Coordinates of C-alpha atoms and ligand atoms in Angstrom, one line a residue:
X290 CA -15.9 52.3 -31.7
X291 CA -12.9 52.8 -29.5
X292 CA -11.0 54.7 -32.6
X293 CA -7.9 56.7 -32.2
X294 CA -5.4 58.7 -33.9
X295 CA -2.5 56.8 -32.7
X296 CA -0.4 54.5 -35.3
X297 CA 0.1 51.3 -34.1
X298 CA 2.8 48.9 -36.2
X299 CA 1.2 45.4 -37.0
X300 CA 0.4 42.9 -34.0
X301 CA 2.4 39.6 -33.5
X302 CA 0.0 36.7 -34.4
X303 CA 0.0 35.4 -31.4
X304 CA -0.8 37.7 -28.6
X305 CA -0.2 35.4 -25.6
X306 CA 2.2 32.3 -25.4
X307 CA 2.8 30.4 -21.9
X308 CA 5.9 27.8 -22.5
X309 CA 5.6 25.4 -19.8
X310 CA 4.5 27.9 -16.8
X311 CA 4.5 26.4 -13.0
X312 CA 3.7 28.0 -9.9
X313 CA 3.5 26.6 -6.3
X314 CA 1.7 28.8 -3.8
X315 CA 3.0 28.4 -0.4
X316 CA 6.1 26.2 0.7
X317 CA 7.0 22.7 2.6
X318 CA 4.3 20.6 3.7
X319 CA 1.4 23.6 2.5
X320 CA 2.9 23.9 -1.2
X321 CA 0.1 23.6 -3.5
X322 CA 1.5 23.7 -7.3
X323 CA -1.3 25.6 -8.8
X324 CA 0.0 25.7 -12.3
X325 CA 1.6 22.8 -13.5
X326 CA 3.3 23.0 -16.7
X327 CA 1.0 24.8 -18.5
X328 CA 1.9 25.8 -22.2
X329 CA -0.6 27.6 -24.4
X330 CA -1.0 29.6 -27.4
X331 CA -3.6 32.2 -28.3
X332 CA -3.7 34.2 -31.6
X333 CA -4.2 38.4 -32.2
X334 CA -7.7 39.3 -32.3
X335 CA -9.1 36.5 -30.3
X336 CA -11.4 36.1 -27.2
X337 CA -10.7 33.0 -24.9
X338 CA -12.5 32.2 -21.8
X339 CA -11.1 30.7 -19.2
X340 CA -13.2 27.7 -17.6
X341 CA -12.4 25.2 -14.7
X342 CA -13.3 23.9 -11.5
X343 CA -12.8 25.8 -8.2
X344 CA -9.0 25.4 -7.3
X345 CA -7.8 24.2 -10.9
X346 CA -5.5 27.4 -11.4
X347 CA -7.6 29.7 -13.7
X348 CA -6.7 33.1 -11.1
X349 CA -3.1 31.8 -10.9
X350 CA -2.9 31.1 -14.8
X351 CA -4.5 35.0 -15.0
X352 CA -2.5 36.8 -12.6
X353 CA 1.0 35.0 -14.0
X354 CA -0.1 35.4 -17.3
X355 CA -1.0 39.4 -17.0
X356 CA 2.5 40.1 -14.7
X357 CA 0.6 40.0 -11.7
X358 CA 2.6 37.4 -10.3
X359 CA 5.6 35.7 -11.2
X360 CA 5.4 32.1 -12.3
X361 CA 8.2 29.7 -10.2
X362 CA 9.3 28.5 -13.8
X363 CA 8.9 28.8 -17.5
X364 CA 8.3 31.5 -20.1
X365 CA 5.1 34.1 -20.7
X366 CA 5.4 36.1 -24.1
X367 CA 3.0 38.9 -24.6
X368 CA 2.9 40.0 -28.2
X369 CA 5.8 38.3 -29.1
X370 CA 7.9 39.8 -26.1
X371 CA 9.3 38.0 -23.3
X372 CA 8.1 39.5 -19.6
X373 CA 9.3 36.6 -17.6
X374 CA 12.6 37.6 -16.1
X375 CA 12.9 41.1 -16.0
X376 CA 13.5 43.0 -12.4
X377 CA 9.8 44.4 -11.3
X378 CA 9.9 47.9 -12.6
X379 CA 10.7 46.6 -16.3
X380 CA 7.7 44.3 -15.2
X381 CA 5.2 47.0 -14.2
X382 CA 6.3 49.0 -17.2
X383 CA 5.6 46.0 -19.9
X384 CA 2.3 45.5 -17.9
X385 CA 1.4 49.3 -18.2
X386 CA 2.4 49.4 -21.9
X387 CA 0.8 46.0 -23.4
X388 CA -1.9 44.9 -21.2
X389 CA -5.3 45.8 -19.8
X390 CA -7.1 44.6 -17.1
X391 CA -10.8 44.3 -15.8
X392 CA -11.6 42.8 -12.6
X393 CA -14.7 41.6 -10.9
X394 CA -15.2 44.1 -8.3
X395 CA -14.2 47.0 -10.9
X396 CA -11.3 48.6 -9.0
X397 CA -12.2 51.8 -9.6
X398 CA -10.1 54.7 -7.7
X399 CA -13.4 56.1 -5.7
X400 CA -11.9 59.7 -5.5
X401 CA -11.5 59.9 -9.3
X402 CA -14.2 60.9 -12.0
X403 CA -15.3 58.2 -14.5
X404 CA -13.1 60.4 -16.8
X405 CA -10.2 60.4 -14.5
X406 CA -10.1 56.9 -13.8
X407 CA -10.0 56.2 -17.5
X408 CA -6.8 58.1 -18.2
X409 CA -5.1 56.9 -15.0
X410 CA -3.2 53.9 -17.0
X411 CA -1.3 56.9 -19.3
X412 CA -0.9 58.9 -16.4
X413 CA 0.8 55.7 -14.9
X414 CA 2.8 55.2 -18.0
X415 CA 3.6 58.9 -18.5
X416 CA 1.9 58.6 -21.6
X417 CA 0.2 61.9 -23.0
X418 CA -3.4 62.2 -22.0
X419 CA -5.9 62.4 -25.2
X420 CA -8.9 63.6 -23.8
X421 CA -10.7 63.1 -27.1
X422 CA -9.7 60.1 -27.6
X423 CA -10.2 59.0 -23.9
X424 CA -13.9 60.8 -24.5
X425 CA -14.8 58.4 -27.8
X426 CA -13.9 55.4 -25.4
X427 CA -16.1 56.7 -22.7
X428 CA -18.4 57.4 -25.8
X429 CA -18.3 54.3 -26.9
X430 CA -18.9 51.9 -23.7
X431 CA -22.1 54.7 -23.5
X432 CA -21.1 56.5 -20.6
X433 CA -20.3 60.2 -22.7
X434 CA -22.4 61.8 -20.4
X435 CA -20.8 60.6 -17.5
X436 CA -17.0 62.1 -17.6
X437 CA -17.6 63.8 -14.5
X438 CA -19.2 61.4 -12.2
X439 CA -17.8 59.6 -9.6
X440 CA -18.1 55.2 -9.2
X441 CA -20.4 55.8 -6.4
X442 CA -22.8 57.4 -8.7
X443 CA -23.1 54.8 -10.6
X444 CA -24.3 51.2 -10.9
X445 CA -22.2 48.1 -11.1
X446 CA -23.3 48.0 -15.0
X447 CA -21.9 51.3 -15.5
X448 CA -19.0 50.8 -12.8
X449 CA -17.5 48.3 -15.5
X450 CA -18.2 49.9 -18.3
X451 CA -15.8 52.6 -17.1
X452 CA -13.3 49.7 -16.5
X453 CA -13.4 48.1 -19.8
X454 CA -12.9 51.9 -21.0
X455 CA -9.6 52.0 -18.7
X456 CA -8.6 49.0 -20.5
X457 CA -9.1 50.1 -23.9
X458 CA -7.3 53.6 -23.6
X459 CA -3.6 52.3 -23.9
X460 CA -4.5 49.9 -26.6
X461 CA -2.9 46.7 -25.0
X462 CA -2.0 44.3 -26.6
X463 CA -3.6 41.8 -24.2
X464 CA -6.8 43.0 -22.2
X465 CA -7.4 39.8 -19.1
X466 CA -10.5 40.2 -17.4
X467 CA -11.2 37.7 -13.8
X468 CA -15.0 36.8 -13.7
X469 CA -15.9 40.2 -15.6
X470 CA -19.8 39.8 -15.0
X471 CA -19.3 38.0 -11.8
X472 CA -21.1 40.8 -9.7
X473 CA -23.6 42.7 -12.4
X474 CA -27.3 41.3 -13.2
X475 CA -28.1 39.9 -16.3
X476 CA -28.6 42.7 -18.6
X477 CA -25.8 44.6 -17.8
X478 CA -23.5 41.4 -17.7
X479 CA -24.6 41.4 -21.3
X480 CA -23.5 44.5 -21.9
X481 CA -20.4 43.6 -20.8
X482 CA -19.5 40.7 -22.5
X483 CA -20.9 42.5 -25.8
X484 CA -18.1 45.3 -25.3
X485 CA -15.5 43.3 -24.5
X486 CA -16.6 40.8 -28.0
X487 CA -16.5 44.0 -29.7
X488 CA -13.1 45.2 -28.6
X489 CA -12.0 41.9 -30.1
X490 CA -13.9 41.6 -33.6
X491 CA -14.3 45.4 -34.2
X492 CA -10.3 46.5 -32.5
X493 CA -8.7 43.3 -33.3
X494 CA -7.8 43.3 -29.1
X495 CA -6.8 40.0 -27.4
X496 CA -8.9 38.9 -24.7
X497 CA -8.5 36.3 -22.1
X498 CA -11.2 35.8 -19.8
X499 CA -11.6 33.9 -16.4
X500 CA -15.2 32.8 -15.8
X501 CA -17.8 30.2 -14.0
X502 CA -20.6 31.3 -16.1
X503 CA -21.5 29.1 -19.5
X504 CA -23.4 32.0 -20.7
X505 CA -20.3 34.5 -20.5
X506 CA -18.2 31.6 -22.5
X507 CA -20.5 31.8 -24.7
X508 CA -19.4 35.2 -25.7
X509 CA -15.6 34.1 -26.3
X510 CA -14.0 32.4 -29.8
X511 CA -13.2 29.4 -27.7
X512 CA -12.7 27.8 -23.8
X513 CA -9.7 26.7 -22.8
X514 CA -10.4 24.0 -19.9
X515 CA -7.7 23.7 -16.6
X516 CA -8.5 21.0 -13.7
X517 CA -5.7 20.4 -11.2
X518 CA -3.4 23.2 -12.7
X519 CA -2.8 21.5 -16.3
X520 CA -4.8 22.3 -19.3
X521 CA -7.8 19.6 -19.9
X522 CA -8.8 20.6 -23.2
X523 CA -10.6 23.3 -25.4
X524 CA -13.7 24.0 -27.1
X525 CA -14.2 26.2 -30.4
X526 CA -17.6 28.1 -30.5
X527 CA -18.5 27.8 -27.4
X528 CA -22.2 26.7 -26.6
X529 CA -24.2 27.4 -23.2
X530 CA -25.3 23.4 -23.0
X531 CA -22.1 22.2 -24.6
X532 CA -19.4 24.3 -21.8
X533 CA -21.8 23.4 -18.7
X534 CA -22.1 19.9 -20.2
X535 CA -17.8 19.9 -20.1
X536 CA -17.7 21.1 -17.0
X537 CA -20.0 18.8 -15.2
X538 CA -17.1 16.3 -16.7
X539 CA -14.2 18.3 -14.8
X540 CA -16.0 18.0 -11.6
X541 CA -17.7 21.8 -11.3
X542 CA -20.4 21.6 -9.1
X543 CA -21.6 25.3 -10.2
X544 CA -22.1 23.5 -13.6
X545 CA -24.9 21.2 -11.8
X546 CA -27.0 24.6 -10.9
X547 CA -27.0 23.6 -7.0
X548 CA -29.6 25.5 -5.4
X549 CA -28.4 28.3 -3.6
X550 CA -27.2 27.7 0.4
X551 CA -26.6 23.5 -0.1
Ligands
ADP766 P1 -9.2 29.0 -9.3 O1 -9.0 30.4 -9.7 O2 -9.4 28.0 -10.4 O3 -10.2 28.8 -8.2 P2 -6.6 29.4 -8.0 O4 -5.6 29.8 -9.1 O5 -7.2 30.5 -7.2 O6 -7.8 28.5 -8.7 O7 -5.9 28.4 -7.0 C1 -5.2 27.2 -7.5 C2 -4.7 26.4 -6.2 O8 -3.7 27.2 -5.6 C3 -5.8 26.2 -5.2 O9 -5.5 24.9 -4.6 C4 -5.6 27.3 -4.2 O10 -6.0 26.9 -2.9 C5 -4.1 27.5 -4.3 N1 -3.7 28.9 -4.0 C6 -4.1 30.0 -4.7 N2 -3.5 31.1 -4.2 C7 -2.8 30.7 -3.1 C8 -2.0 31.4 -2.2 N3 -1.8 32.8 -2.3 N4 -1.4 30.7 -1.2 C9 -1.6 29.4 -1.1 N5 -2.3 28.7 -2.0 C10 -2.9 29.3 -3.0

């Protein structure tokens, strides 16, 4: 799975390290500090899932920690490289060359194949285009007999299959994903979380993982917990019953299963 030709030198050993990251949304009297002095470690070849209550910071920790969005203070090293600090174009250009991204609602470009849209990231980076290679990934996440159709054509299932392929084809060093399953049924969320676990033990990828669901954390290595922007612990082989039973300690109410509507 997801094989290529290219030679890649060794990883750093830690993928992703966040030195004592802040970030206040808004300013004056509406500032909310949504990150607040977060540091963190995660090692090459690891899947982490990001857990917390509604508001805690997990999309802010995501987008700061991918080059989304630039922290107010503190360091981000991806791979052993620094990105924090740099004007925006080196910025887009360290995003484009070590980290992949796969988003709830897919963000598939609607005028391009399911082929297309996988090679757009070396387009972007003015990398050379290995259709092979870009075919085994399509191959791979089982959609090889769907180069040539377009998102609309396909279900939400297959929608992100095609986006975990996008974020396989540059090889990042770092692939972040925000509530990957948050839109797909139960089947093909599976199949989802079963690619993105194989990009990790079978690649040796790093994946970092924003979720409400205990059964998707379930999939990961281990949860890192945040309430009110700081970090509030972590869990090694995650269990459904042991991450919803953490949860309903940080005050989730989605951990409670609250009927729909109340
Ligand atoms: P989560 O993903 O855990 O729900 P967020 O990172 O989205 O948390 O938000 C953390 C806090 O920052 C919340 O209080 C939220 O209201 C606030 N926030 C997030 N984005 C913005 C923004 N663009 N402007 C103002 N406040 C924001």
């Amino acid at each position: 799975m997801f094989r290529s030709k290219r030679s890649e030198t060794a990883p750093h050993p830690e993928a992703l390290r966040l030195m004592d990251v802040t970030k206040v949304h808004g300013q004056g009297e509406n500032a909310v500090t949504a990150l607040d002095g977060v540091s963190l470690s995660l090692p090459a070849g690891s899947f982490t899932a990001v857990m917390g209550p509604s508001g805690s910071g997990k999309s802010t920790l995501l987008q700061c920690a991918a080059g989304l969005d630039h922290p107010d203070s503190g360091q981000i090293l991806v791979d052993g490289a620094e990105m924090t600090g740099g004007s925006e174009a080196k910025l887009t250009k360290f995003r484009r060359t070590r980290i992949g991204f796969v988003f709830q609602q897919y963000n598939l470009l609607p005028t391009l194949s399911v082929e297309q849209n996988t090679t757009l990231p070396l387009k972007l980076a003015g990398r050379s285009i290995d259709r092979r290679a870009a075919r085994a990934v399509l191959g791979d996440v089982g959609l090889g007999d769907r180069l040539g159709h377009m998102p609309d054509e396909l279900s939400g299932g297959q929608r992100q299959r095609v986006a975990i392929a996008r974020a396989l084809v540059t090889r990042p060093s770092v692939i972040f994903a925000d509530e990957p399953t948050g839109a797909l049924d139960l089947r093909s969320a599976r199949d989802v979380l079963r690619l993105l676990q194989e990009a990790v033990r079978l690649h040796g990828r790093t994946v970092v993982m924003v979720t409400h669901d205990p059964v998707a954390a379930s999939y990961a290595d281990s949860v890192v917990f945040l309430a009110d922007g700081r970090l509030a612990g972590s869990m090694l082989h995650p269990t459904v019953d042991a991450v919803a039973e953490r949860l309903a300690h940080l005050g989730d109410v989605s951990a409670h299963h609250v009927p729909m509507g109340v």
